[in-house]
mmCIF file of C-alpha atoms and ligand atoms in Angstrom:
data_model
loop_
_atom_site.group_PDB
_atom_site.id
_atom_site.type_symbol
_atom_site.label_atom_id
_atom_site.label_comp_id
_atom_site.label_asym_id
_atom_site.label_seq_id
_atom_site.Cartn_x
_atom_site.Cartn_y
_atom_site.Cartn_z
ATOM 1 C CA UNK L 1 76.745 142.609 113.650
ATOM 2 C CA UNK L 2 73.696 142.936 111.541
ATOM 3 C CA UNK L 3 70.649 139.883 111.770
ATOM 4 C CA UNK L 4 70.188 138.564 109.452
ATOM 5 C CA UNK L 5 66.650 136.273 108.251
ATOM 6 C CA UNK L 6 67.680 132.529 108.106
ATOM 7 C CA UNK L 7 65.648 130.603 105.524
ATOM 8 C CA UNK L 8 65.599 126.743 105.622
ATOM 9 C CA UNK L 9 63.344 124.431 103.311
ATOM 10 C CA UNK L 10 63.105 121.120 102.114
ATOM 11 C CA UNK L 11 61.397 117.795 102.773
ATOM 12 C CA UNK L 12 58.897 116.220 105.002
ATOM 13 C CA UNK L 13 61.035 114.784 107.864
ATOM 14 C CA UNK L 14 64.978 115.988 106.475
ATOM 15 C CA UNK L 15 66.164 117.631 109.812
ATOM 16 C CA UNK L 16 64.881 121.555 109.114
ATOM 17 C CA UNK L 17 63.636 121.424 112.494
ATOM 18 C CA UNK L 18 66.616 120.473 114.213
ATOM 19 C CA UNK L 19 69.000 122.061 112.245
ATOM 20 C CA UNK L 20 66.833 125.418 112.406
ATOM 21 C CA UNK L 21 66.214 125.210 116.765
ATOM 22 C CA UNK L 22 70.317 124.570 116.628
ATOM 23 C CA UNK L 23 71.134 127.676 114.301
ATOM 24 C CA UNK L 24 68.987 129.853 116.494
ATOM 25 C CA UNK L 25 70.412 128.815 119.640
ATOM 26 C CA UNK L 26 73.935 129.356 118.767
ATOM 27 C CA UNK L 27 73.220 132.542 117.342
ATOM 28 C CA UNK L 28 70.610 133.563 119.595
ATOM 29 C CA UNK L 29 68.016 133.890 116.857
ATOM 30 C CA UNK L 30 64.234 133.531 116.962
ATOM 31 C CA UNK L 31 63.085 130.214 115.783
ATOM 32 C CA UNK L 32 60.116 129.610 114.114
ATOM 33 C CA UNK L 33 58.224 126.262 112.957
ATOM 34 C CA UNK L 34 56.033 127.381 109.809
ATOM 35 C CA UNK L 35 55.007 123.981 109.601
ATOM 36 C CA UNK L 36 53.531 123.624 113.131
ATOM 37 C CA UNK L 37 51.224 126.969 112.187
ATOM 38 C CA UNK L 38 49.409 124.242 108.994
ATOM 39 C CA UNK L 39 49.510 121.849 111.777
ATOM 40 C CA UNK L 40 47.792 123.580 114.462
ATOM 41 C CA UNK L 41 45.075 124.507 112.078
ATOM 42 C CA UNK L 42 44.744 121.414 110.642
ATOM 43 C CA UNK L 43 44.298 120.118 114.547
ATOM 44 C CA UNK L 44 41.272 122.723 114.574
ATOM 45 C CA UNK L 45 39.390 121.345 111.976
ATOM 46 C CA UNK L 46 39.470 118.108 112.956
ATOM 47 C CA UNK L 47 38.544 118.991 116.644
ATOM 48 C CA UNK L 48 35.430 121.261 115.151
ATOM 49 C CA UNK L 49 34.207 117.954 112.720
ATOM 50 C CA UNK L 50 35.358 119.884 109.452
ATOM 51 C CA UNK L 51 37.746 117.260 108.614
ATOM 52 C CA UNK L 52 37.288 114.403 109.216
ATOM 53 C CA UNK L 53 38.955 111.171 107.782
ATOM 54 C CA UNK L 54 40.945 113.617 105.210
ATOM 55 C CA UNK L 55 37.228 114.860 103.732
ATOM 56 C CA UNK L 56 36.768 118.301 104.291
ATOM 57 C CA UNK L 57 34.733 121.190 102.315
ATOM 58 C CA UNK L 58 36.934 124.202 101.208
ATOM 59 C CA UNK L 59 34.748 126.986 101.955
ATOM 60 C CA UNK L 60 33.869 125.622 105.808
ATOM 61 C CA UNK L 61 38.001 125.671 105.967
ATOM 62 C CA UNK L 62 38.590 129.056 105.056
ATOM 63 C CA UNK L 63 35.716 130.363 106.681
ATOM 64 C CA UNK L 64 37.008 128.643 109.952
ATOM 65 C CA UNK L 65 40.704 130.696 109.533
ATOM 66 C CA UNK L 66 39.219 133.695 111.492
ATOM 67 C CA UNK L 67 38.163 131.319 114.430
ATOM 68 C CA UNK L 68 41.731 129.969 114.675
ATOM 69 C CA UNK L 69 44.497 132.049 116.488
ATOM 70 C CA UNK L 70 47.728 130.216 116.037
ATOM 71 C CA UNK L 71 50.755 131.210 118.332
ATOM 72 C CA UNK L 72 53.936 130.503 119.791
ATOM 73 C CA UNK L 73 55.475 130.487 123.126
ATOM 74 C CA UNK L 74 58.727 129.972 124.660
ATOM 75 C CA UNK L 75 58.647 127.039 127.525
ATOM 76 C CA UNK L 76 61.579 127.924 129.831
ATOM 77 C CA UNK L 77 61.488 124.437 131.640
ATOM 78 C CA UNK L 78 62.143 121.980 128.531
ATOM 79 C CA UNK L 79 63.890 125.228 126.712
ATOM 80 C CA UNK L 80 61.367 124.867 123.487
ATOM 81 C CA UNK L 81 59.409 127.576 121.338
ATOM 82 C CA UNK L 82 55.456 125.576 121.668
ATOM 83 C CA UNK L 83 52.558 125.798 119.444
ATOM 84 C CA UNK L 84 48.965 127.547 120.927
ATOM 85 C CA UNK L 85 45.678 126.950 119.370
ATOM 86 C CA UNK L 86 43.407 128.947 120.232
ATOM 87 C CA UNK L 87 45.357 129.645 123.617
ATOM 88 C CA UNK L 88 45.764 125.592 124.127
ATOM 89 C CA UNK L 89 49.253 123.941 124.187
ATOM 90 C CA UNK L 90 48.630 121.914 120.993
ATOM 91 C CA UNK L 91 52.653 121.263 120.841
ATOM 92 C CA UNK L 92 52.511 117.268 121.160
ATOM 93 C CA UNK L 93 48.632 117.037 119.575
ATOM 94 C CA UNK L 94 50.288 118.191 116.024
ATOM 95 C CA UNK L 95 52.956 116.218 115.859
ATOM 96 C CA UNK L 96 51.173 112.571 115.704
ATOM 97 C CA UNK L 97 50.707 110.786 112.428
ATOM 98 C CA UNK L 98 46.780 111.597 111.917
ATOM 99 C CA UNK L 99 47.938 115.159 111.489
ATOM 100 C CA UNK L 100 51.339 114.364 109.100
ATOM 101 C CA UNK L 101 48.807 112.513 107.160
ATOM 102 C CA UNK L 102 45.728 115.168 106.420
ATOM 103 C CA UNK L 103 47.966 118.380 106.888
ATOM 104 C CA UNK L 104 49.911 118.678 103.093
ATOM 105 C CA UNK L 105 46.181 119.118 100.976
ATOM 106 C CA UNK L 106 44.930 121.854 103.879
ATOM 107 C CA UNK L 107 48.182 124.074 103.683
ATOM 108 C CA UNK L 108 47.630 123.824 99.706
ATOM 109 C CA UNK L 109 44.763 125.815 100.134
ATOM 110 C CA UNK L 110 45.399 129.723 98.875
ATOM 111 C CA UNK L 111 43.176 131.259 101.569
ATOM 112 C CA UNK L 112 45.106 128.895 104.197
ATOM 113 C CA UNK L 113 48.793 130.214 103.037
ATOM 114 C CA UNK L 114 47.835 133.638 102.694
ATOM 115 C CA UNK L 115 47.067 133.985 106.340
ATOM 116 C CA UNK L 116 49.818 131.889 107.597
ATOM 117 C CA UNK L 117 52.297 133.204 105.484
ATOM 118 C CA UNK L 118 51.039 136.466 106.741
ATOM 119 C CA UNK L 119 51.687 135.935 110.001
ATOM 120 C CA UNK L 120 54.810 134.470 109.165
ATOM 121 C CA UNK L 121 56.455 137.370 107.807
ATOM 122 C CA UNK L 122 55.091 139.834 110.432
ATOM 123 C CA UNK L 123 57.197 137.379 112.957
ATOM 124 C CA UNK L 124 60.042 138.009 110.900
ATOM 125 C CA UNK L 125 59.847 141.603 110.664
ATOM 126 C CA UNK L 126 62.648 142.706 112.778
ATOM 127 C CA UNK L 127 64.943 140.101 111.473
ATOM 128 C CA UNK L 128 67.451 137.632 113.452
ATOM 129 C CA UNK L 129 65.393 135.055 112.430
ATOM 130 C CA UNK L 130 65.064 131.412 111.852
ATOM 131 C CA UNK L 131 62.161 129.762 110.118
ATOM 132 C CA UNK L 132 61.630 126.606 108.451
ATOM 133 C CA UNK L 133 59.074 125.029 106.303
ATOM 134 C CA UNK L 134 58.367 124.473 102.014
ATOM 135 C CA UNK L 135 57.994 128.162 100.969
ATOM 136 C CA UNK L 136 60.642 130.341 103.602
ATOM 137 C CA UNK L 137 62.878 131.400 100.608
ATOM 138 C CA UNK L 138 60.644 131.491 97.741
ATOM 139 C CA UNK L 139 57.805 133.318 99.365
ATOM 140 C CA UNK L 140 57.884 134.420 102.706
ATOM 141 C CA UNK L 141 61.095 136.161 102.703
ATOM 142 C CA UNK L 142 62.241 135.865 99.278
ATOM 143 C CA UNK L 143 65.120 138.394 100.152
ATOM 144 C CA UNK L 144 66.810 136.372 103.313
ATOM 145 C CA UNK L 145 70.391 136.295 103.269
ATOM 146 C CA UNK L 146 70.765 133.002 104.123
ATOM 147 C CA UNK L 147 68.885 130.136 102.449
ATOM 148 C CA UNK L 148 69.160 126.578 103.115
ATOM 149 C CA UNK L 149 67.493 123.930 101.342
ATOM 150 C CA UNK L 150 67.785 120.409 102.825
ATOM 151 C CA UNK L 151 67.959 117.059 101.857
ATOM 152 C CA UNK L 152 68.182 113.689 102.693
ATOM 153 C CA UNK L 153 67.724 109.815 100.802
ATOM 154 C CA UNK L 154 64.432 108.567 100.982
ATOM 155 C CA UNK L 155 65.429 105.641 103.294
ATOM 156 C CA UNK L 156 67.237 107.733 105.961
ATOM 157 C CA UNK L 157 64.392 110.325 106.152
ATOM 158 C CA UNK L 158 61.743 107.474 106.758
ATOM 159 C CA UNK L 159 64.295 106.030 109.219
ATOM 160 C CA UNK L 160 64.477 109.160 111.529
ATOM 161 C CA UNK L 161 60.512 109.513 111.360
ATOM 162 C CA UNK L 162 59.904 106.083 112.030
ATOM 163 C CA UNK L 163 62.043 106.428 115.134
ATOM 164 C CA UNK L 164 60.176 109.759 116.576
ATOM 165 C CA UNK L 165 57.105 107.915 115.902
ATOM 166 C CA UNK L 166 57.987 104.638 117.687
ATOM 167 C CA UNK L 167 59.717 107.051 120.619
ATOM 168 C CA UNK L 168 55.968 108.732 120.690
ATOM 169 C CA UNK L 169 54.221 105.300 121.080
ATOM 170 C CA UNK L 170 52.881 105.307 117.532
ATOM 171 C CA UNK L 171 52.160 102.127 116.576
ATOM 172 C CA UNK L 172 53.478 102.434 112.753
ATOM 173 C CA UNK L 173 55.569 100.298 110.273
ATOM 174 C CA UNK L 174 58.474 101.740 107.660
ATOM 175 C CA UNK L 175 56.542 101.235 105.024
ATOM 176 C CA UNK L 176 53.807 103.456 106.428
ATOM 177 C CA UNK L 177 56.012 105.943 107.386
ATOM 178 C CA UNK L 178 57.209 105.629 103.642
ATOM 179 C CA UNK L 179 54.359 105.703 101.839
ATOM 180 C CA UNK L 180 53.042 109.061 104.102
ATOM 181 C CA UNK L 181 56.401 111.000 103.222
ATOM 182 C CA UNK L 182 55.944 110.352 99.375
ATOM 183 C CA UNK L 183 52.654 111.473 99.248
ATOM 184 C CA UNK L 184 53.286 114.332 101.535
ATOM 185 C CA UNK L 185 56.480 115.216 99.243
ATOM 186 C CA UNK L 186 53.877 114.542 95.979
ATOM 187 C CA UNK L 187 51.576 117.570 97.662
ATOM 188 C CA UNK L 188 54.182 119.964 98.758
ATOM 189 C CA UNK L 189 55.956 119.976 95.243
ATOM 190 C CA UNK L 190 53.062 119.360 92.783
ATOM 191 C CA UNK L 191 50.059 122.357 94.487
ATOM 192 C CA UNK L 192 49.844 125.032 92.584
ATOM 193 C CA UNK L 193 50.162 127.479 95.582
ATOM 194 C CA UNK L 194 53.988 128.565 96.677
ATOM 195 C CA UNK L 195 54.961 124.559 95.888
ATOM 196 C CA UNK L 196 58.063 123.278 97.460
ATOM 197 C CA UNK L 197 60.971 123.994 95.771
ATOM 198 C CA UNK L 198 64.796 124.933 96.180
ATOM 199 C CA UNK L 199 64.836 129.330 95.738
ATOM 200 C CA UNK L 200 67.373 129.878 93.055
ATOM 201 C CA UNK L 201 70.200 131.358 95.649
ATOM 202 C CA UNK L 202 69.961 128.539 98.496
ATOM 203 C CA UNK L 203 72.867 126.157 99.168
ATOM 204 C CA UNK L 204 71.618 122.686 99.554
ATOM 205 C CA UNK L 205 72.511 120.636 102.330
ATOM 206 C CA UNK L 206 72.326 116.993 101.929
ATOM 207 C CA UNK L 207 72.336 115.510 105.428
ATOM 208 C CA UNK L 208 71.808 111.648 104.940
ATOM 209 C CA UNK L 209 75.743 111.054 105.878
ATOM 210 C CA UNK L 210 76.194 113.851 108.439
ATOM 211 C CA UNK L 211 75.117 113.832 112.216
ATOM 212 C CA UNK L 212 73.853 116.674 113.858
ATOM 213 C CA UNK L 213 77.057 118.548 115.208
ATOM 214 C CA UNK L 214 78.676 118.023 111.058
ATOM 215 C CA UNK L 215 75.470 119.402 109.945
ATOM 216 C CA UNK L 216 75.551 122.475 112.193
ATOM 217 C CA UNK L 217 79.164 122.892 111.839
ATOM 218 C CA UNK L 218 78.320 123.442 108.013
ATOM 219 C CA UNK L 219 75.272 125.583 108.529
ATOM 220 C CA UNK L 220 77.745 127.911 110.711
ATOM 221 C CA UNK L 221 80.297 128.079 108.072
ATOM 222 C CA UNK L 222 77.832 129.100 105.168
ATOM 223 C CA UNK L 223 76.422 131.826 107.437
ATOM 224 C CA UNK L 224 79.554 133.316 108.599
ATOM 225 C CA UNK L 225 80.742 133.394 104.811
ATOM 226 C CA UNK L 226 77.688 135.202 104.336
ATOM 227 C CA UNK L 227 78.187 137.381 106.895
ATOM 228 C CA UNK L 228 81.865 138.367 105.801
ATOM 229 C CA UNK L 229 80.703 139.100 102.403
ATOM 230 C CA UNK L 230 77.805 141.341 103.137
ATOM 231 C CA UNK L 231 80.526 143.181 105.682
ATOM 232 C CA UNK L 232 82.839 143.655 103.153
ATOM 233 C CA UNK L 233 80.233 145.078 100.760
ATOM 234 C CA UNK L 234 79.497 147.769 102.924
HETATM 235 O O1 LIG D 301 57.402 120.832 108.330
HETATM 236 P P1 LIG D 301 56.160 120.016 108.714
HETATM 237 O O2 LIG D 301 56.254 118.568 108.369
HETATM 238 O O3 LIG D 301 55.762 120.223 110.132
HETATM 239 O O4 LIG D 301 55.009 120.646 107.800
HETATM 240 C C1 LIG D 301 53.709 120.113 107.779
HETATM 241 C C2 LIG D 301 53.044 120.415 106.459
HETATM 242 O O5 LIG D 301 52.783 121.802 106.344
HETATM 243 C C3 LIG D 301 53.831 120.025 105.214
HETATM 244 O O6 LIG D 301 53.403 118.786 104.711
HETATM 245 C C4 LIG D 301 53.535 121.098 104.229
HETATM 246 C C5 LIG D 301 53.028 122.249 105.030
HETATM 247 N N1 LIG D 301 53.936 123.403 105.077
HETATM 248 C C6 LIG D 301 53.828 124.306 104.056
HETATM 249 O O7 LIG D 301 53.066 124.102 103.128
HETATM 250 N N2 LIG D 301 54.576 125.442 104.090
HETATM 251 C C7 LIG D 301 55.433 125.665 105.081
HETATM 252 N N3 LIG D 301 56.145 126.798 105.092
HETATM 253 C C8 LIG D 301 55.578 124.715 106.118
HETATM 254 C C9 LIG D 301 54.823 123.570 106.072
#
C-alpha cells in the first residue's frame, strides 16, 4: 500500500493533536506536532531573557534560531513522540499557559517559519506521515493526499482546554481560557506569513458533537476513500 502524507489543520485547542497521535497509531504512521517545534522555541527565548512578558526584539529572535535545535523523540514507557530543546525534555514546559499565550506573534515571524517549516518537511520526506498544526496543507506539504481541517464551537474548544489546564494544576478561569484562544485564533488567521486557513482540497471535520472513537472512525473512512481512489487511478 503506498504512504501516504496526512495533513491536519485548524484551531487552537480543536482536537488535531489527538486526532493526529490516533491516525498514526492505527496506521502506523509517524506523528508529528508542528506546533510543539513554535513552542519549544518560544520556551528558549524566554529561558535566554529575549522574551519576556510577550516583549521581545525581532532581530535578537531570529538571530537566536541557530542556537535552538528543536527535536523529537519517541518515549517507549508512556508510548508518546516528546519535544527536545536543545537536547532537554521540554515536553510538559511547552504545554503551560505562559507559552499558549506568547507563542502565536513568535511563529508569525518569517525567519521563525522558514526554519521550522524547513525542518518540517525534511521529517516528512519519506512520507507515511502525520503532522498537525495552521499551515500542514497550505504550505508544508501542499501536495498531501489527505487533508483535514478541523473544527469545533467556540464553547466546546475552551471547554476541553480549560479541562487540560485544570488536570495540569493551572490555576485558570473559562473566560481566560476564552479570551487566550480568540486572540491566538486572531494571530494565526490574520499574519501575513502562511496564515491559518482551510487548503482548498481538505475535508473539514467539525468535532464539537463527536467523541474521540466517532471522530477517528471518520478520519479512517476519508483516508481509505482516498486510498481506493488513488489505487484505482493507477
Ligand atoms: O498547535 P499548537 O497550539 O501547539 O500551536 C502553537 C502555536 O504555534 C499556534 O498558536 C500557532 C503556531 N503554529 C503555527 O503557526 N504553525 C503550525 N504549523 C503549528 C503551530
Amino acid at each position: 500500500m503506498k504512504f501516504l502524507t496526512i495533513a491536519i489543520d485548524g484551531y487552537s485547542s480543536c482536537g488535531k493533536s489527538t486526532l493526529a497521535k490516533e491516525i498514526a497509531n492505527e496506521l502506523n504512521y509517524v506523528y508529528v506536532d508542528s506546533g510543539a517545534m513554535y513552542r519549544a522555541f518560544t520556551l528558549h527565548l524566554m529561558n535566554r531573557g529575549i522574551l519576556k512578558d510577550g516583549a521581545y526584539i525581532t532581530s535578537q529572535v531570529i538571530d537566536e534560531l541557530e542556537n535552538t535545535q528543536i527535536r523529537f523523540a519517541f518515549n517507549t514507557e508512556t508510548q508518546k513522540s516528546e519535544t527536545y530543546l536543545n537536547g532537554v525534555n521540554v515536553e510538559k514546559d511547552i504545554r503551560s499557559s505562559l507559552i499558549s499565550k506568547q507563542v502565536s506573534p513568535i511563529s508569525a515571524i518569517k525567519e521563525v517559519r522558514e526554519k521550522m517549516v524547513a525542518i518540517q518537511q525534511q521529517m516528512g520526506i519519506e512520507g507515511r506521515v502525520v503532522m498537525d498544526g495552521r499551515d500542514i496543507g497550505t504550505v508544508v506539504f501542499p501536495k498531501a493526499e489527505v487533508k483535514l481541517f478541523m473544527t469545533a464551537s467556540n464553547e466546546i474548544r475552551a471547554q476541553r482546554r480549560l479541562i487540560e489546564l485544570l488536570e495540569k494544576g493551572e490555576n485558570v478561569s473559562l473566560d481566560d481560557v476564552k479570551k487566550s484562544l480568540a486572540q491566538r485564533d486572531h494571530i494565526d488567521m490574520t499574519r501575513e506569513i502562511a496564515p491559518l486557513r482551510k487548503a482548498e482540497d481538505a475535508i473539514e471535520i467539525d468535532n464539537s458533537e463527536l467523541n474521540r472513537a466517532e471522530q477517528l472512525e471518520l478520519a479512517l473512512t476519508i483516508i481509505q476513500d482516498k486510498i481506493q481512489s488513488l489505487q484505482s487511478v493507477k
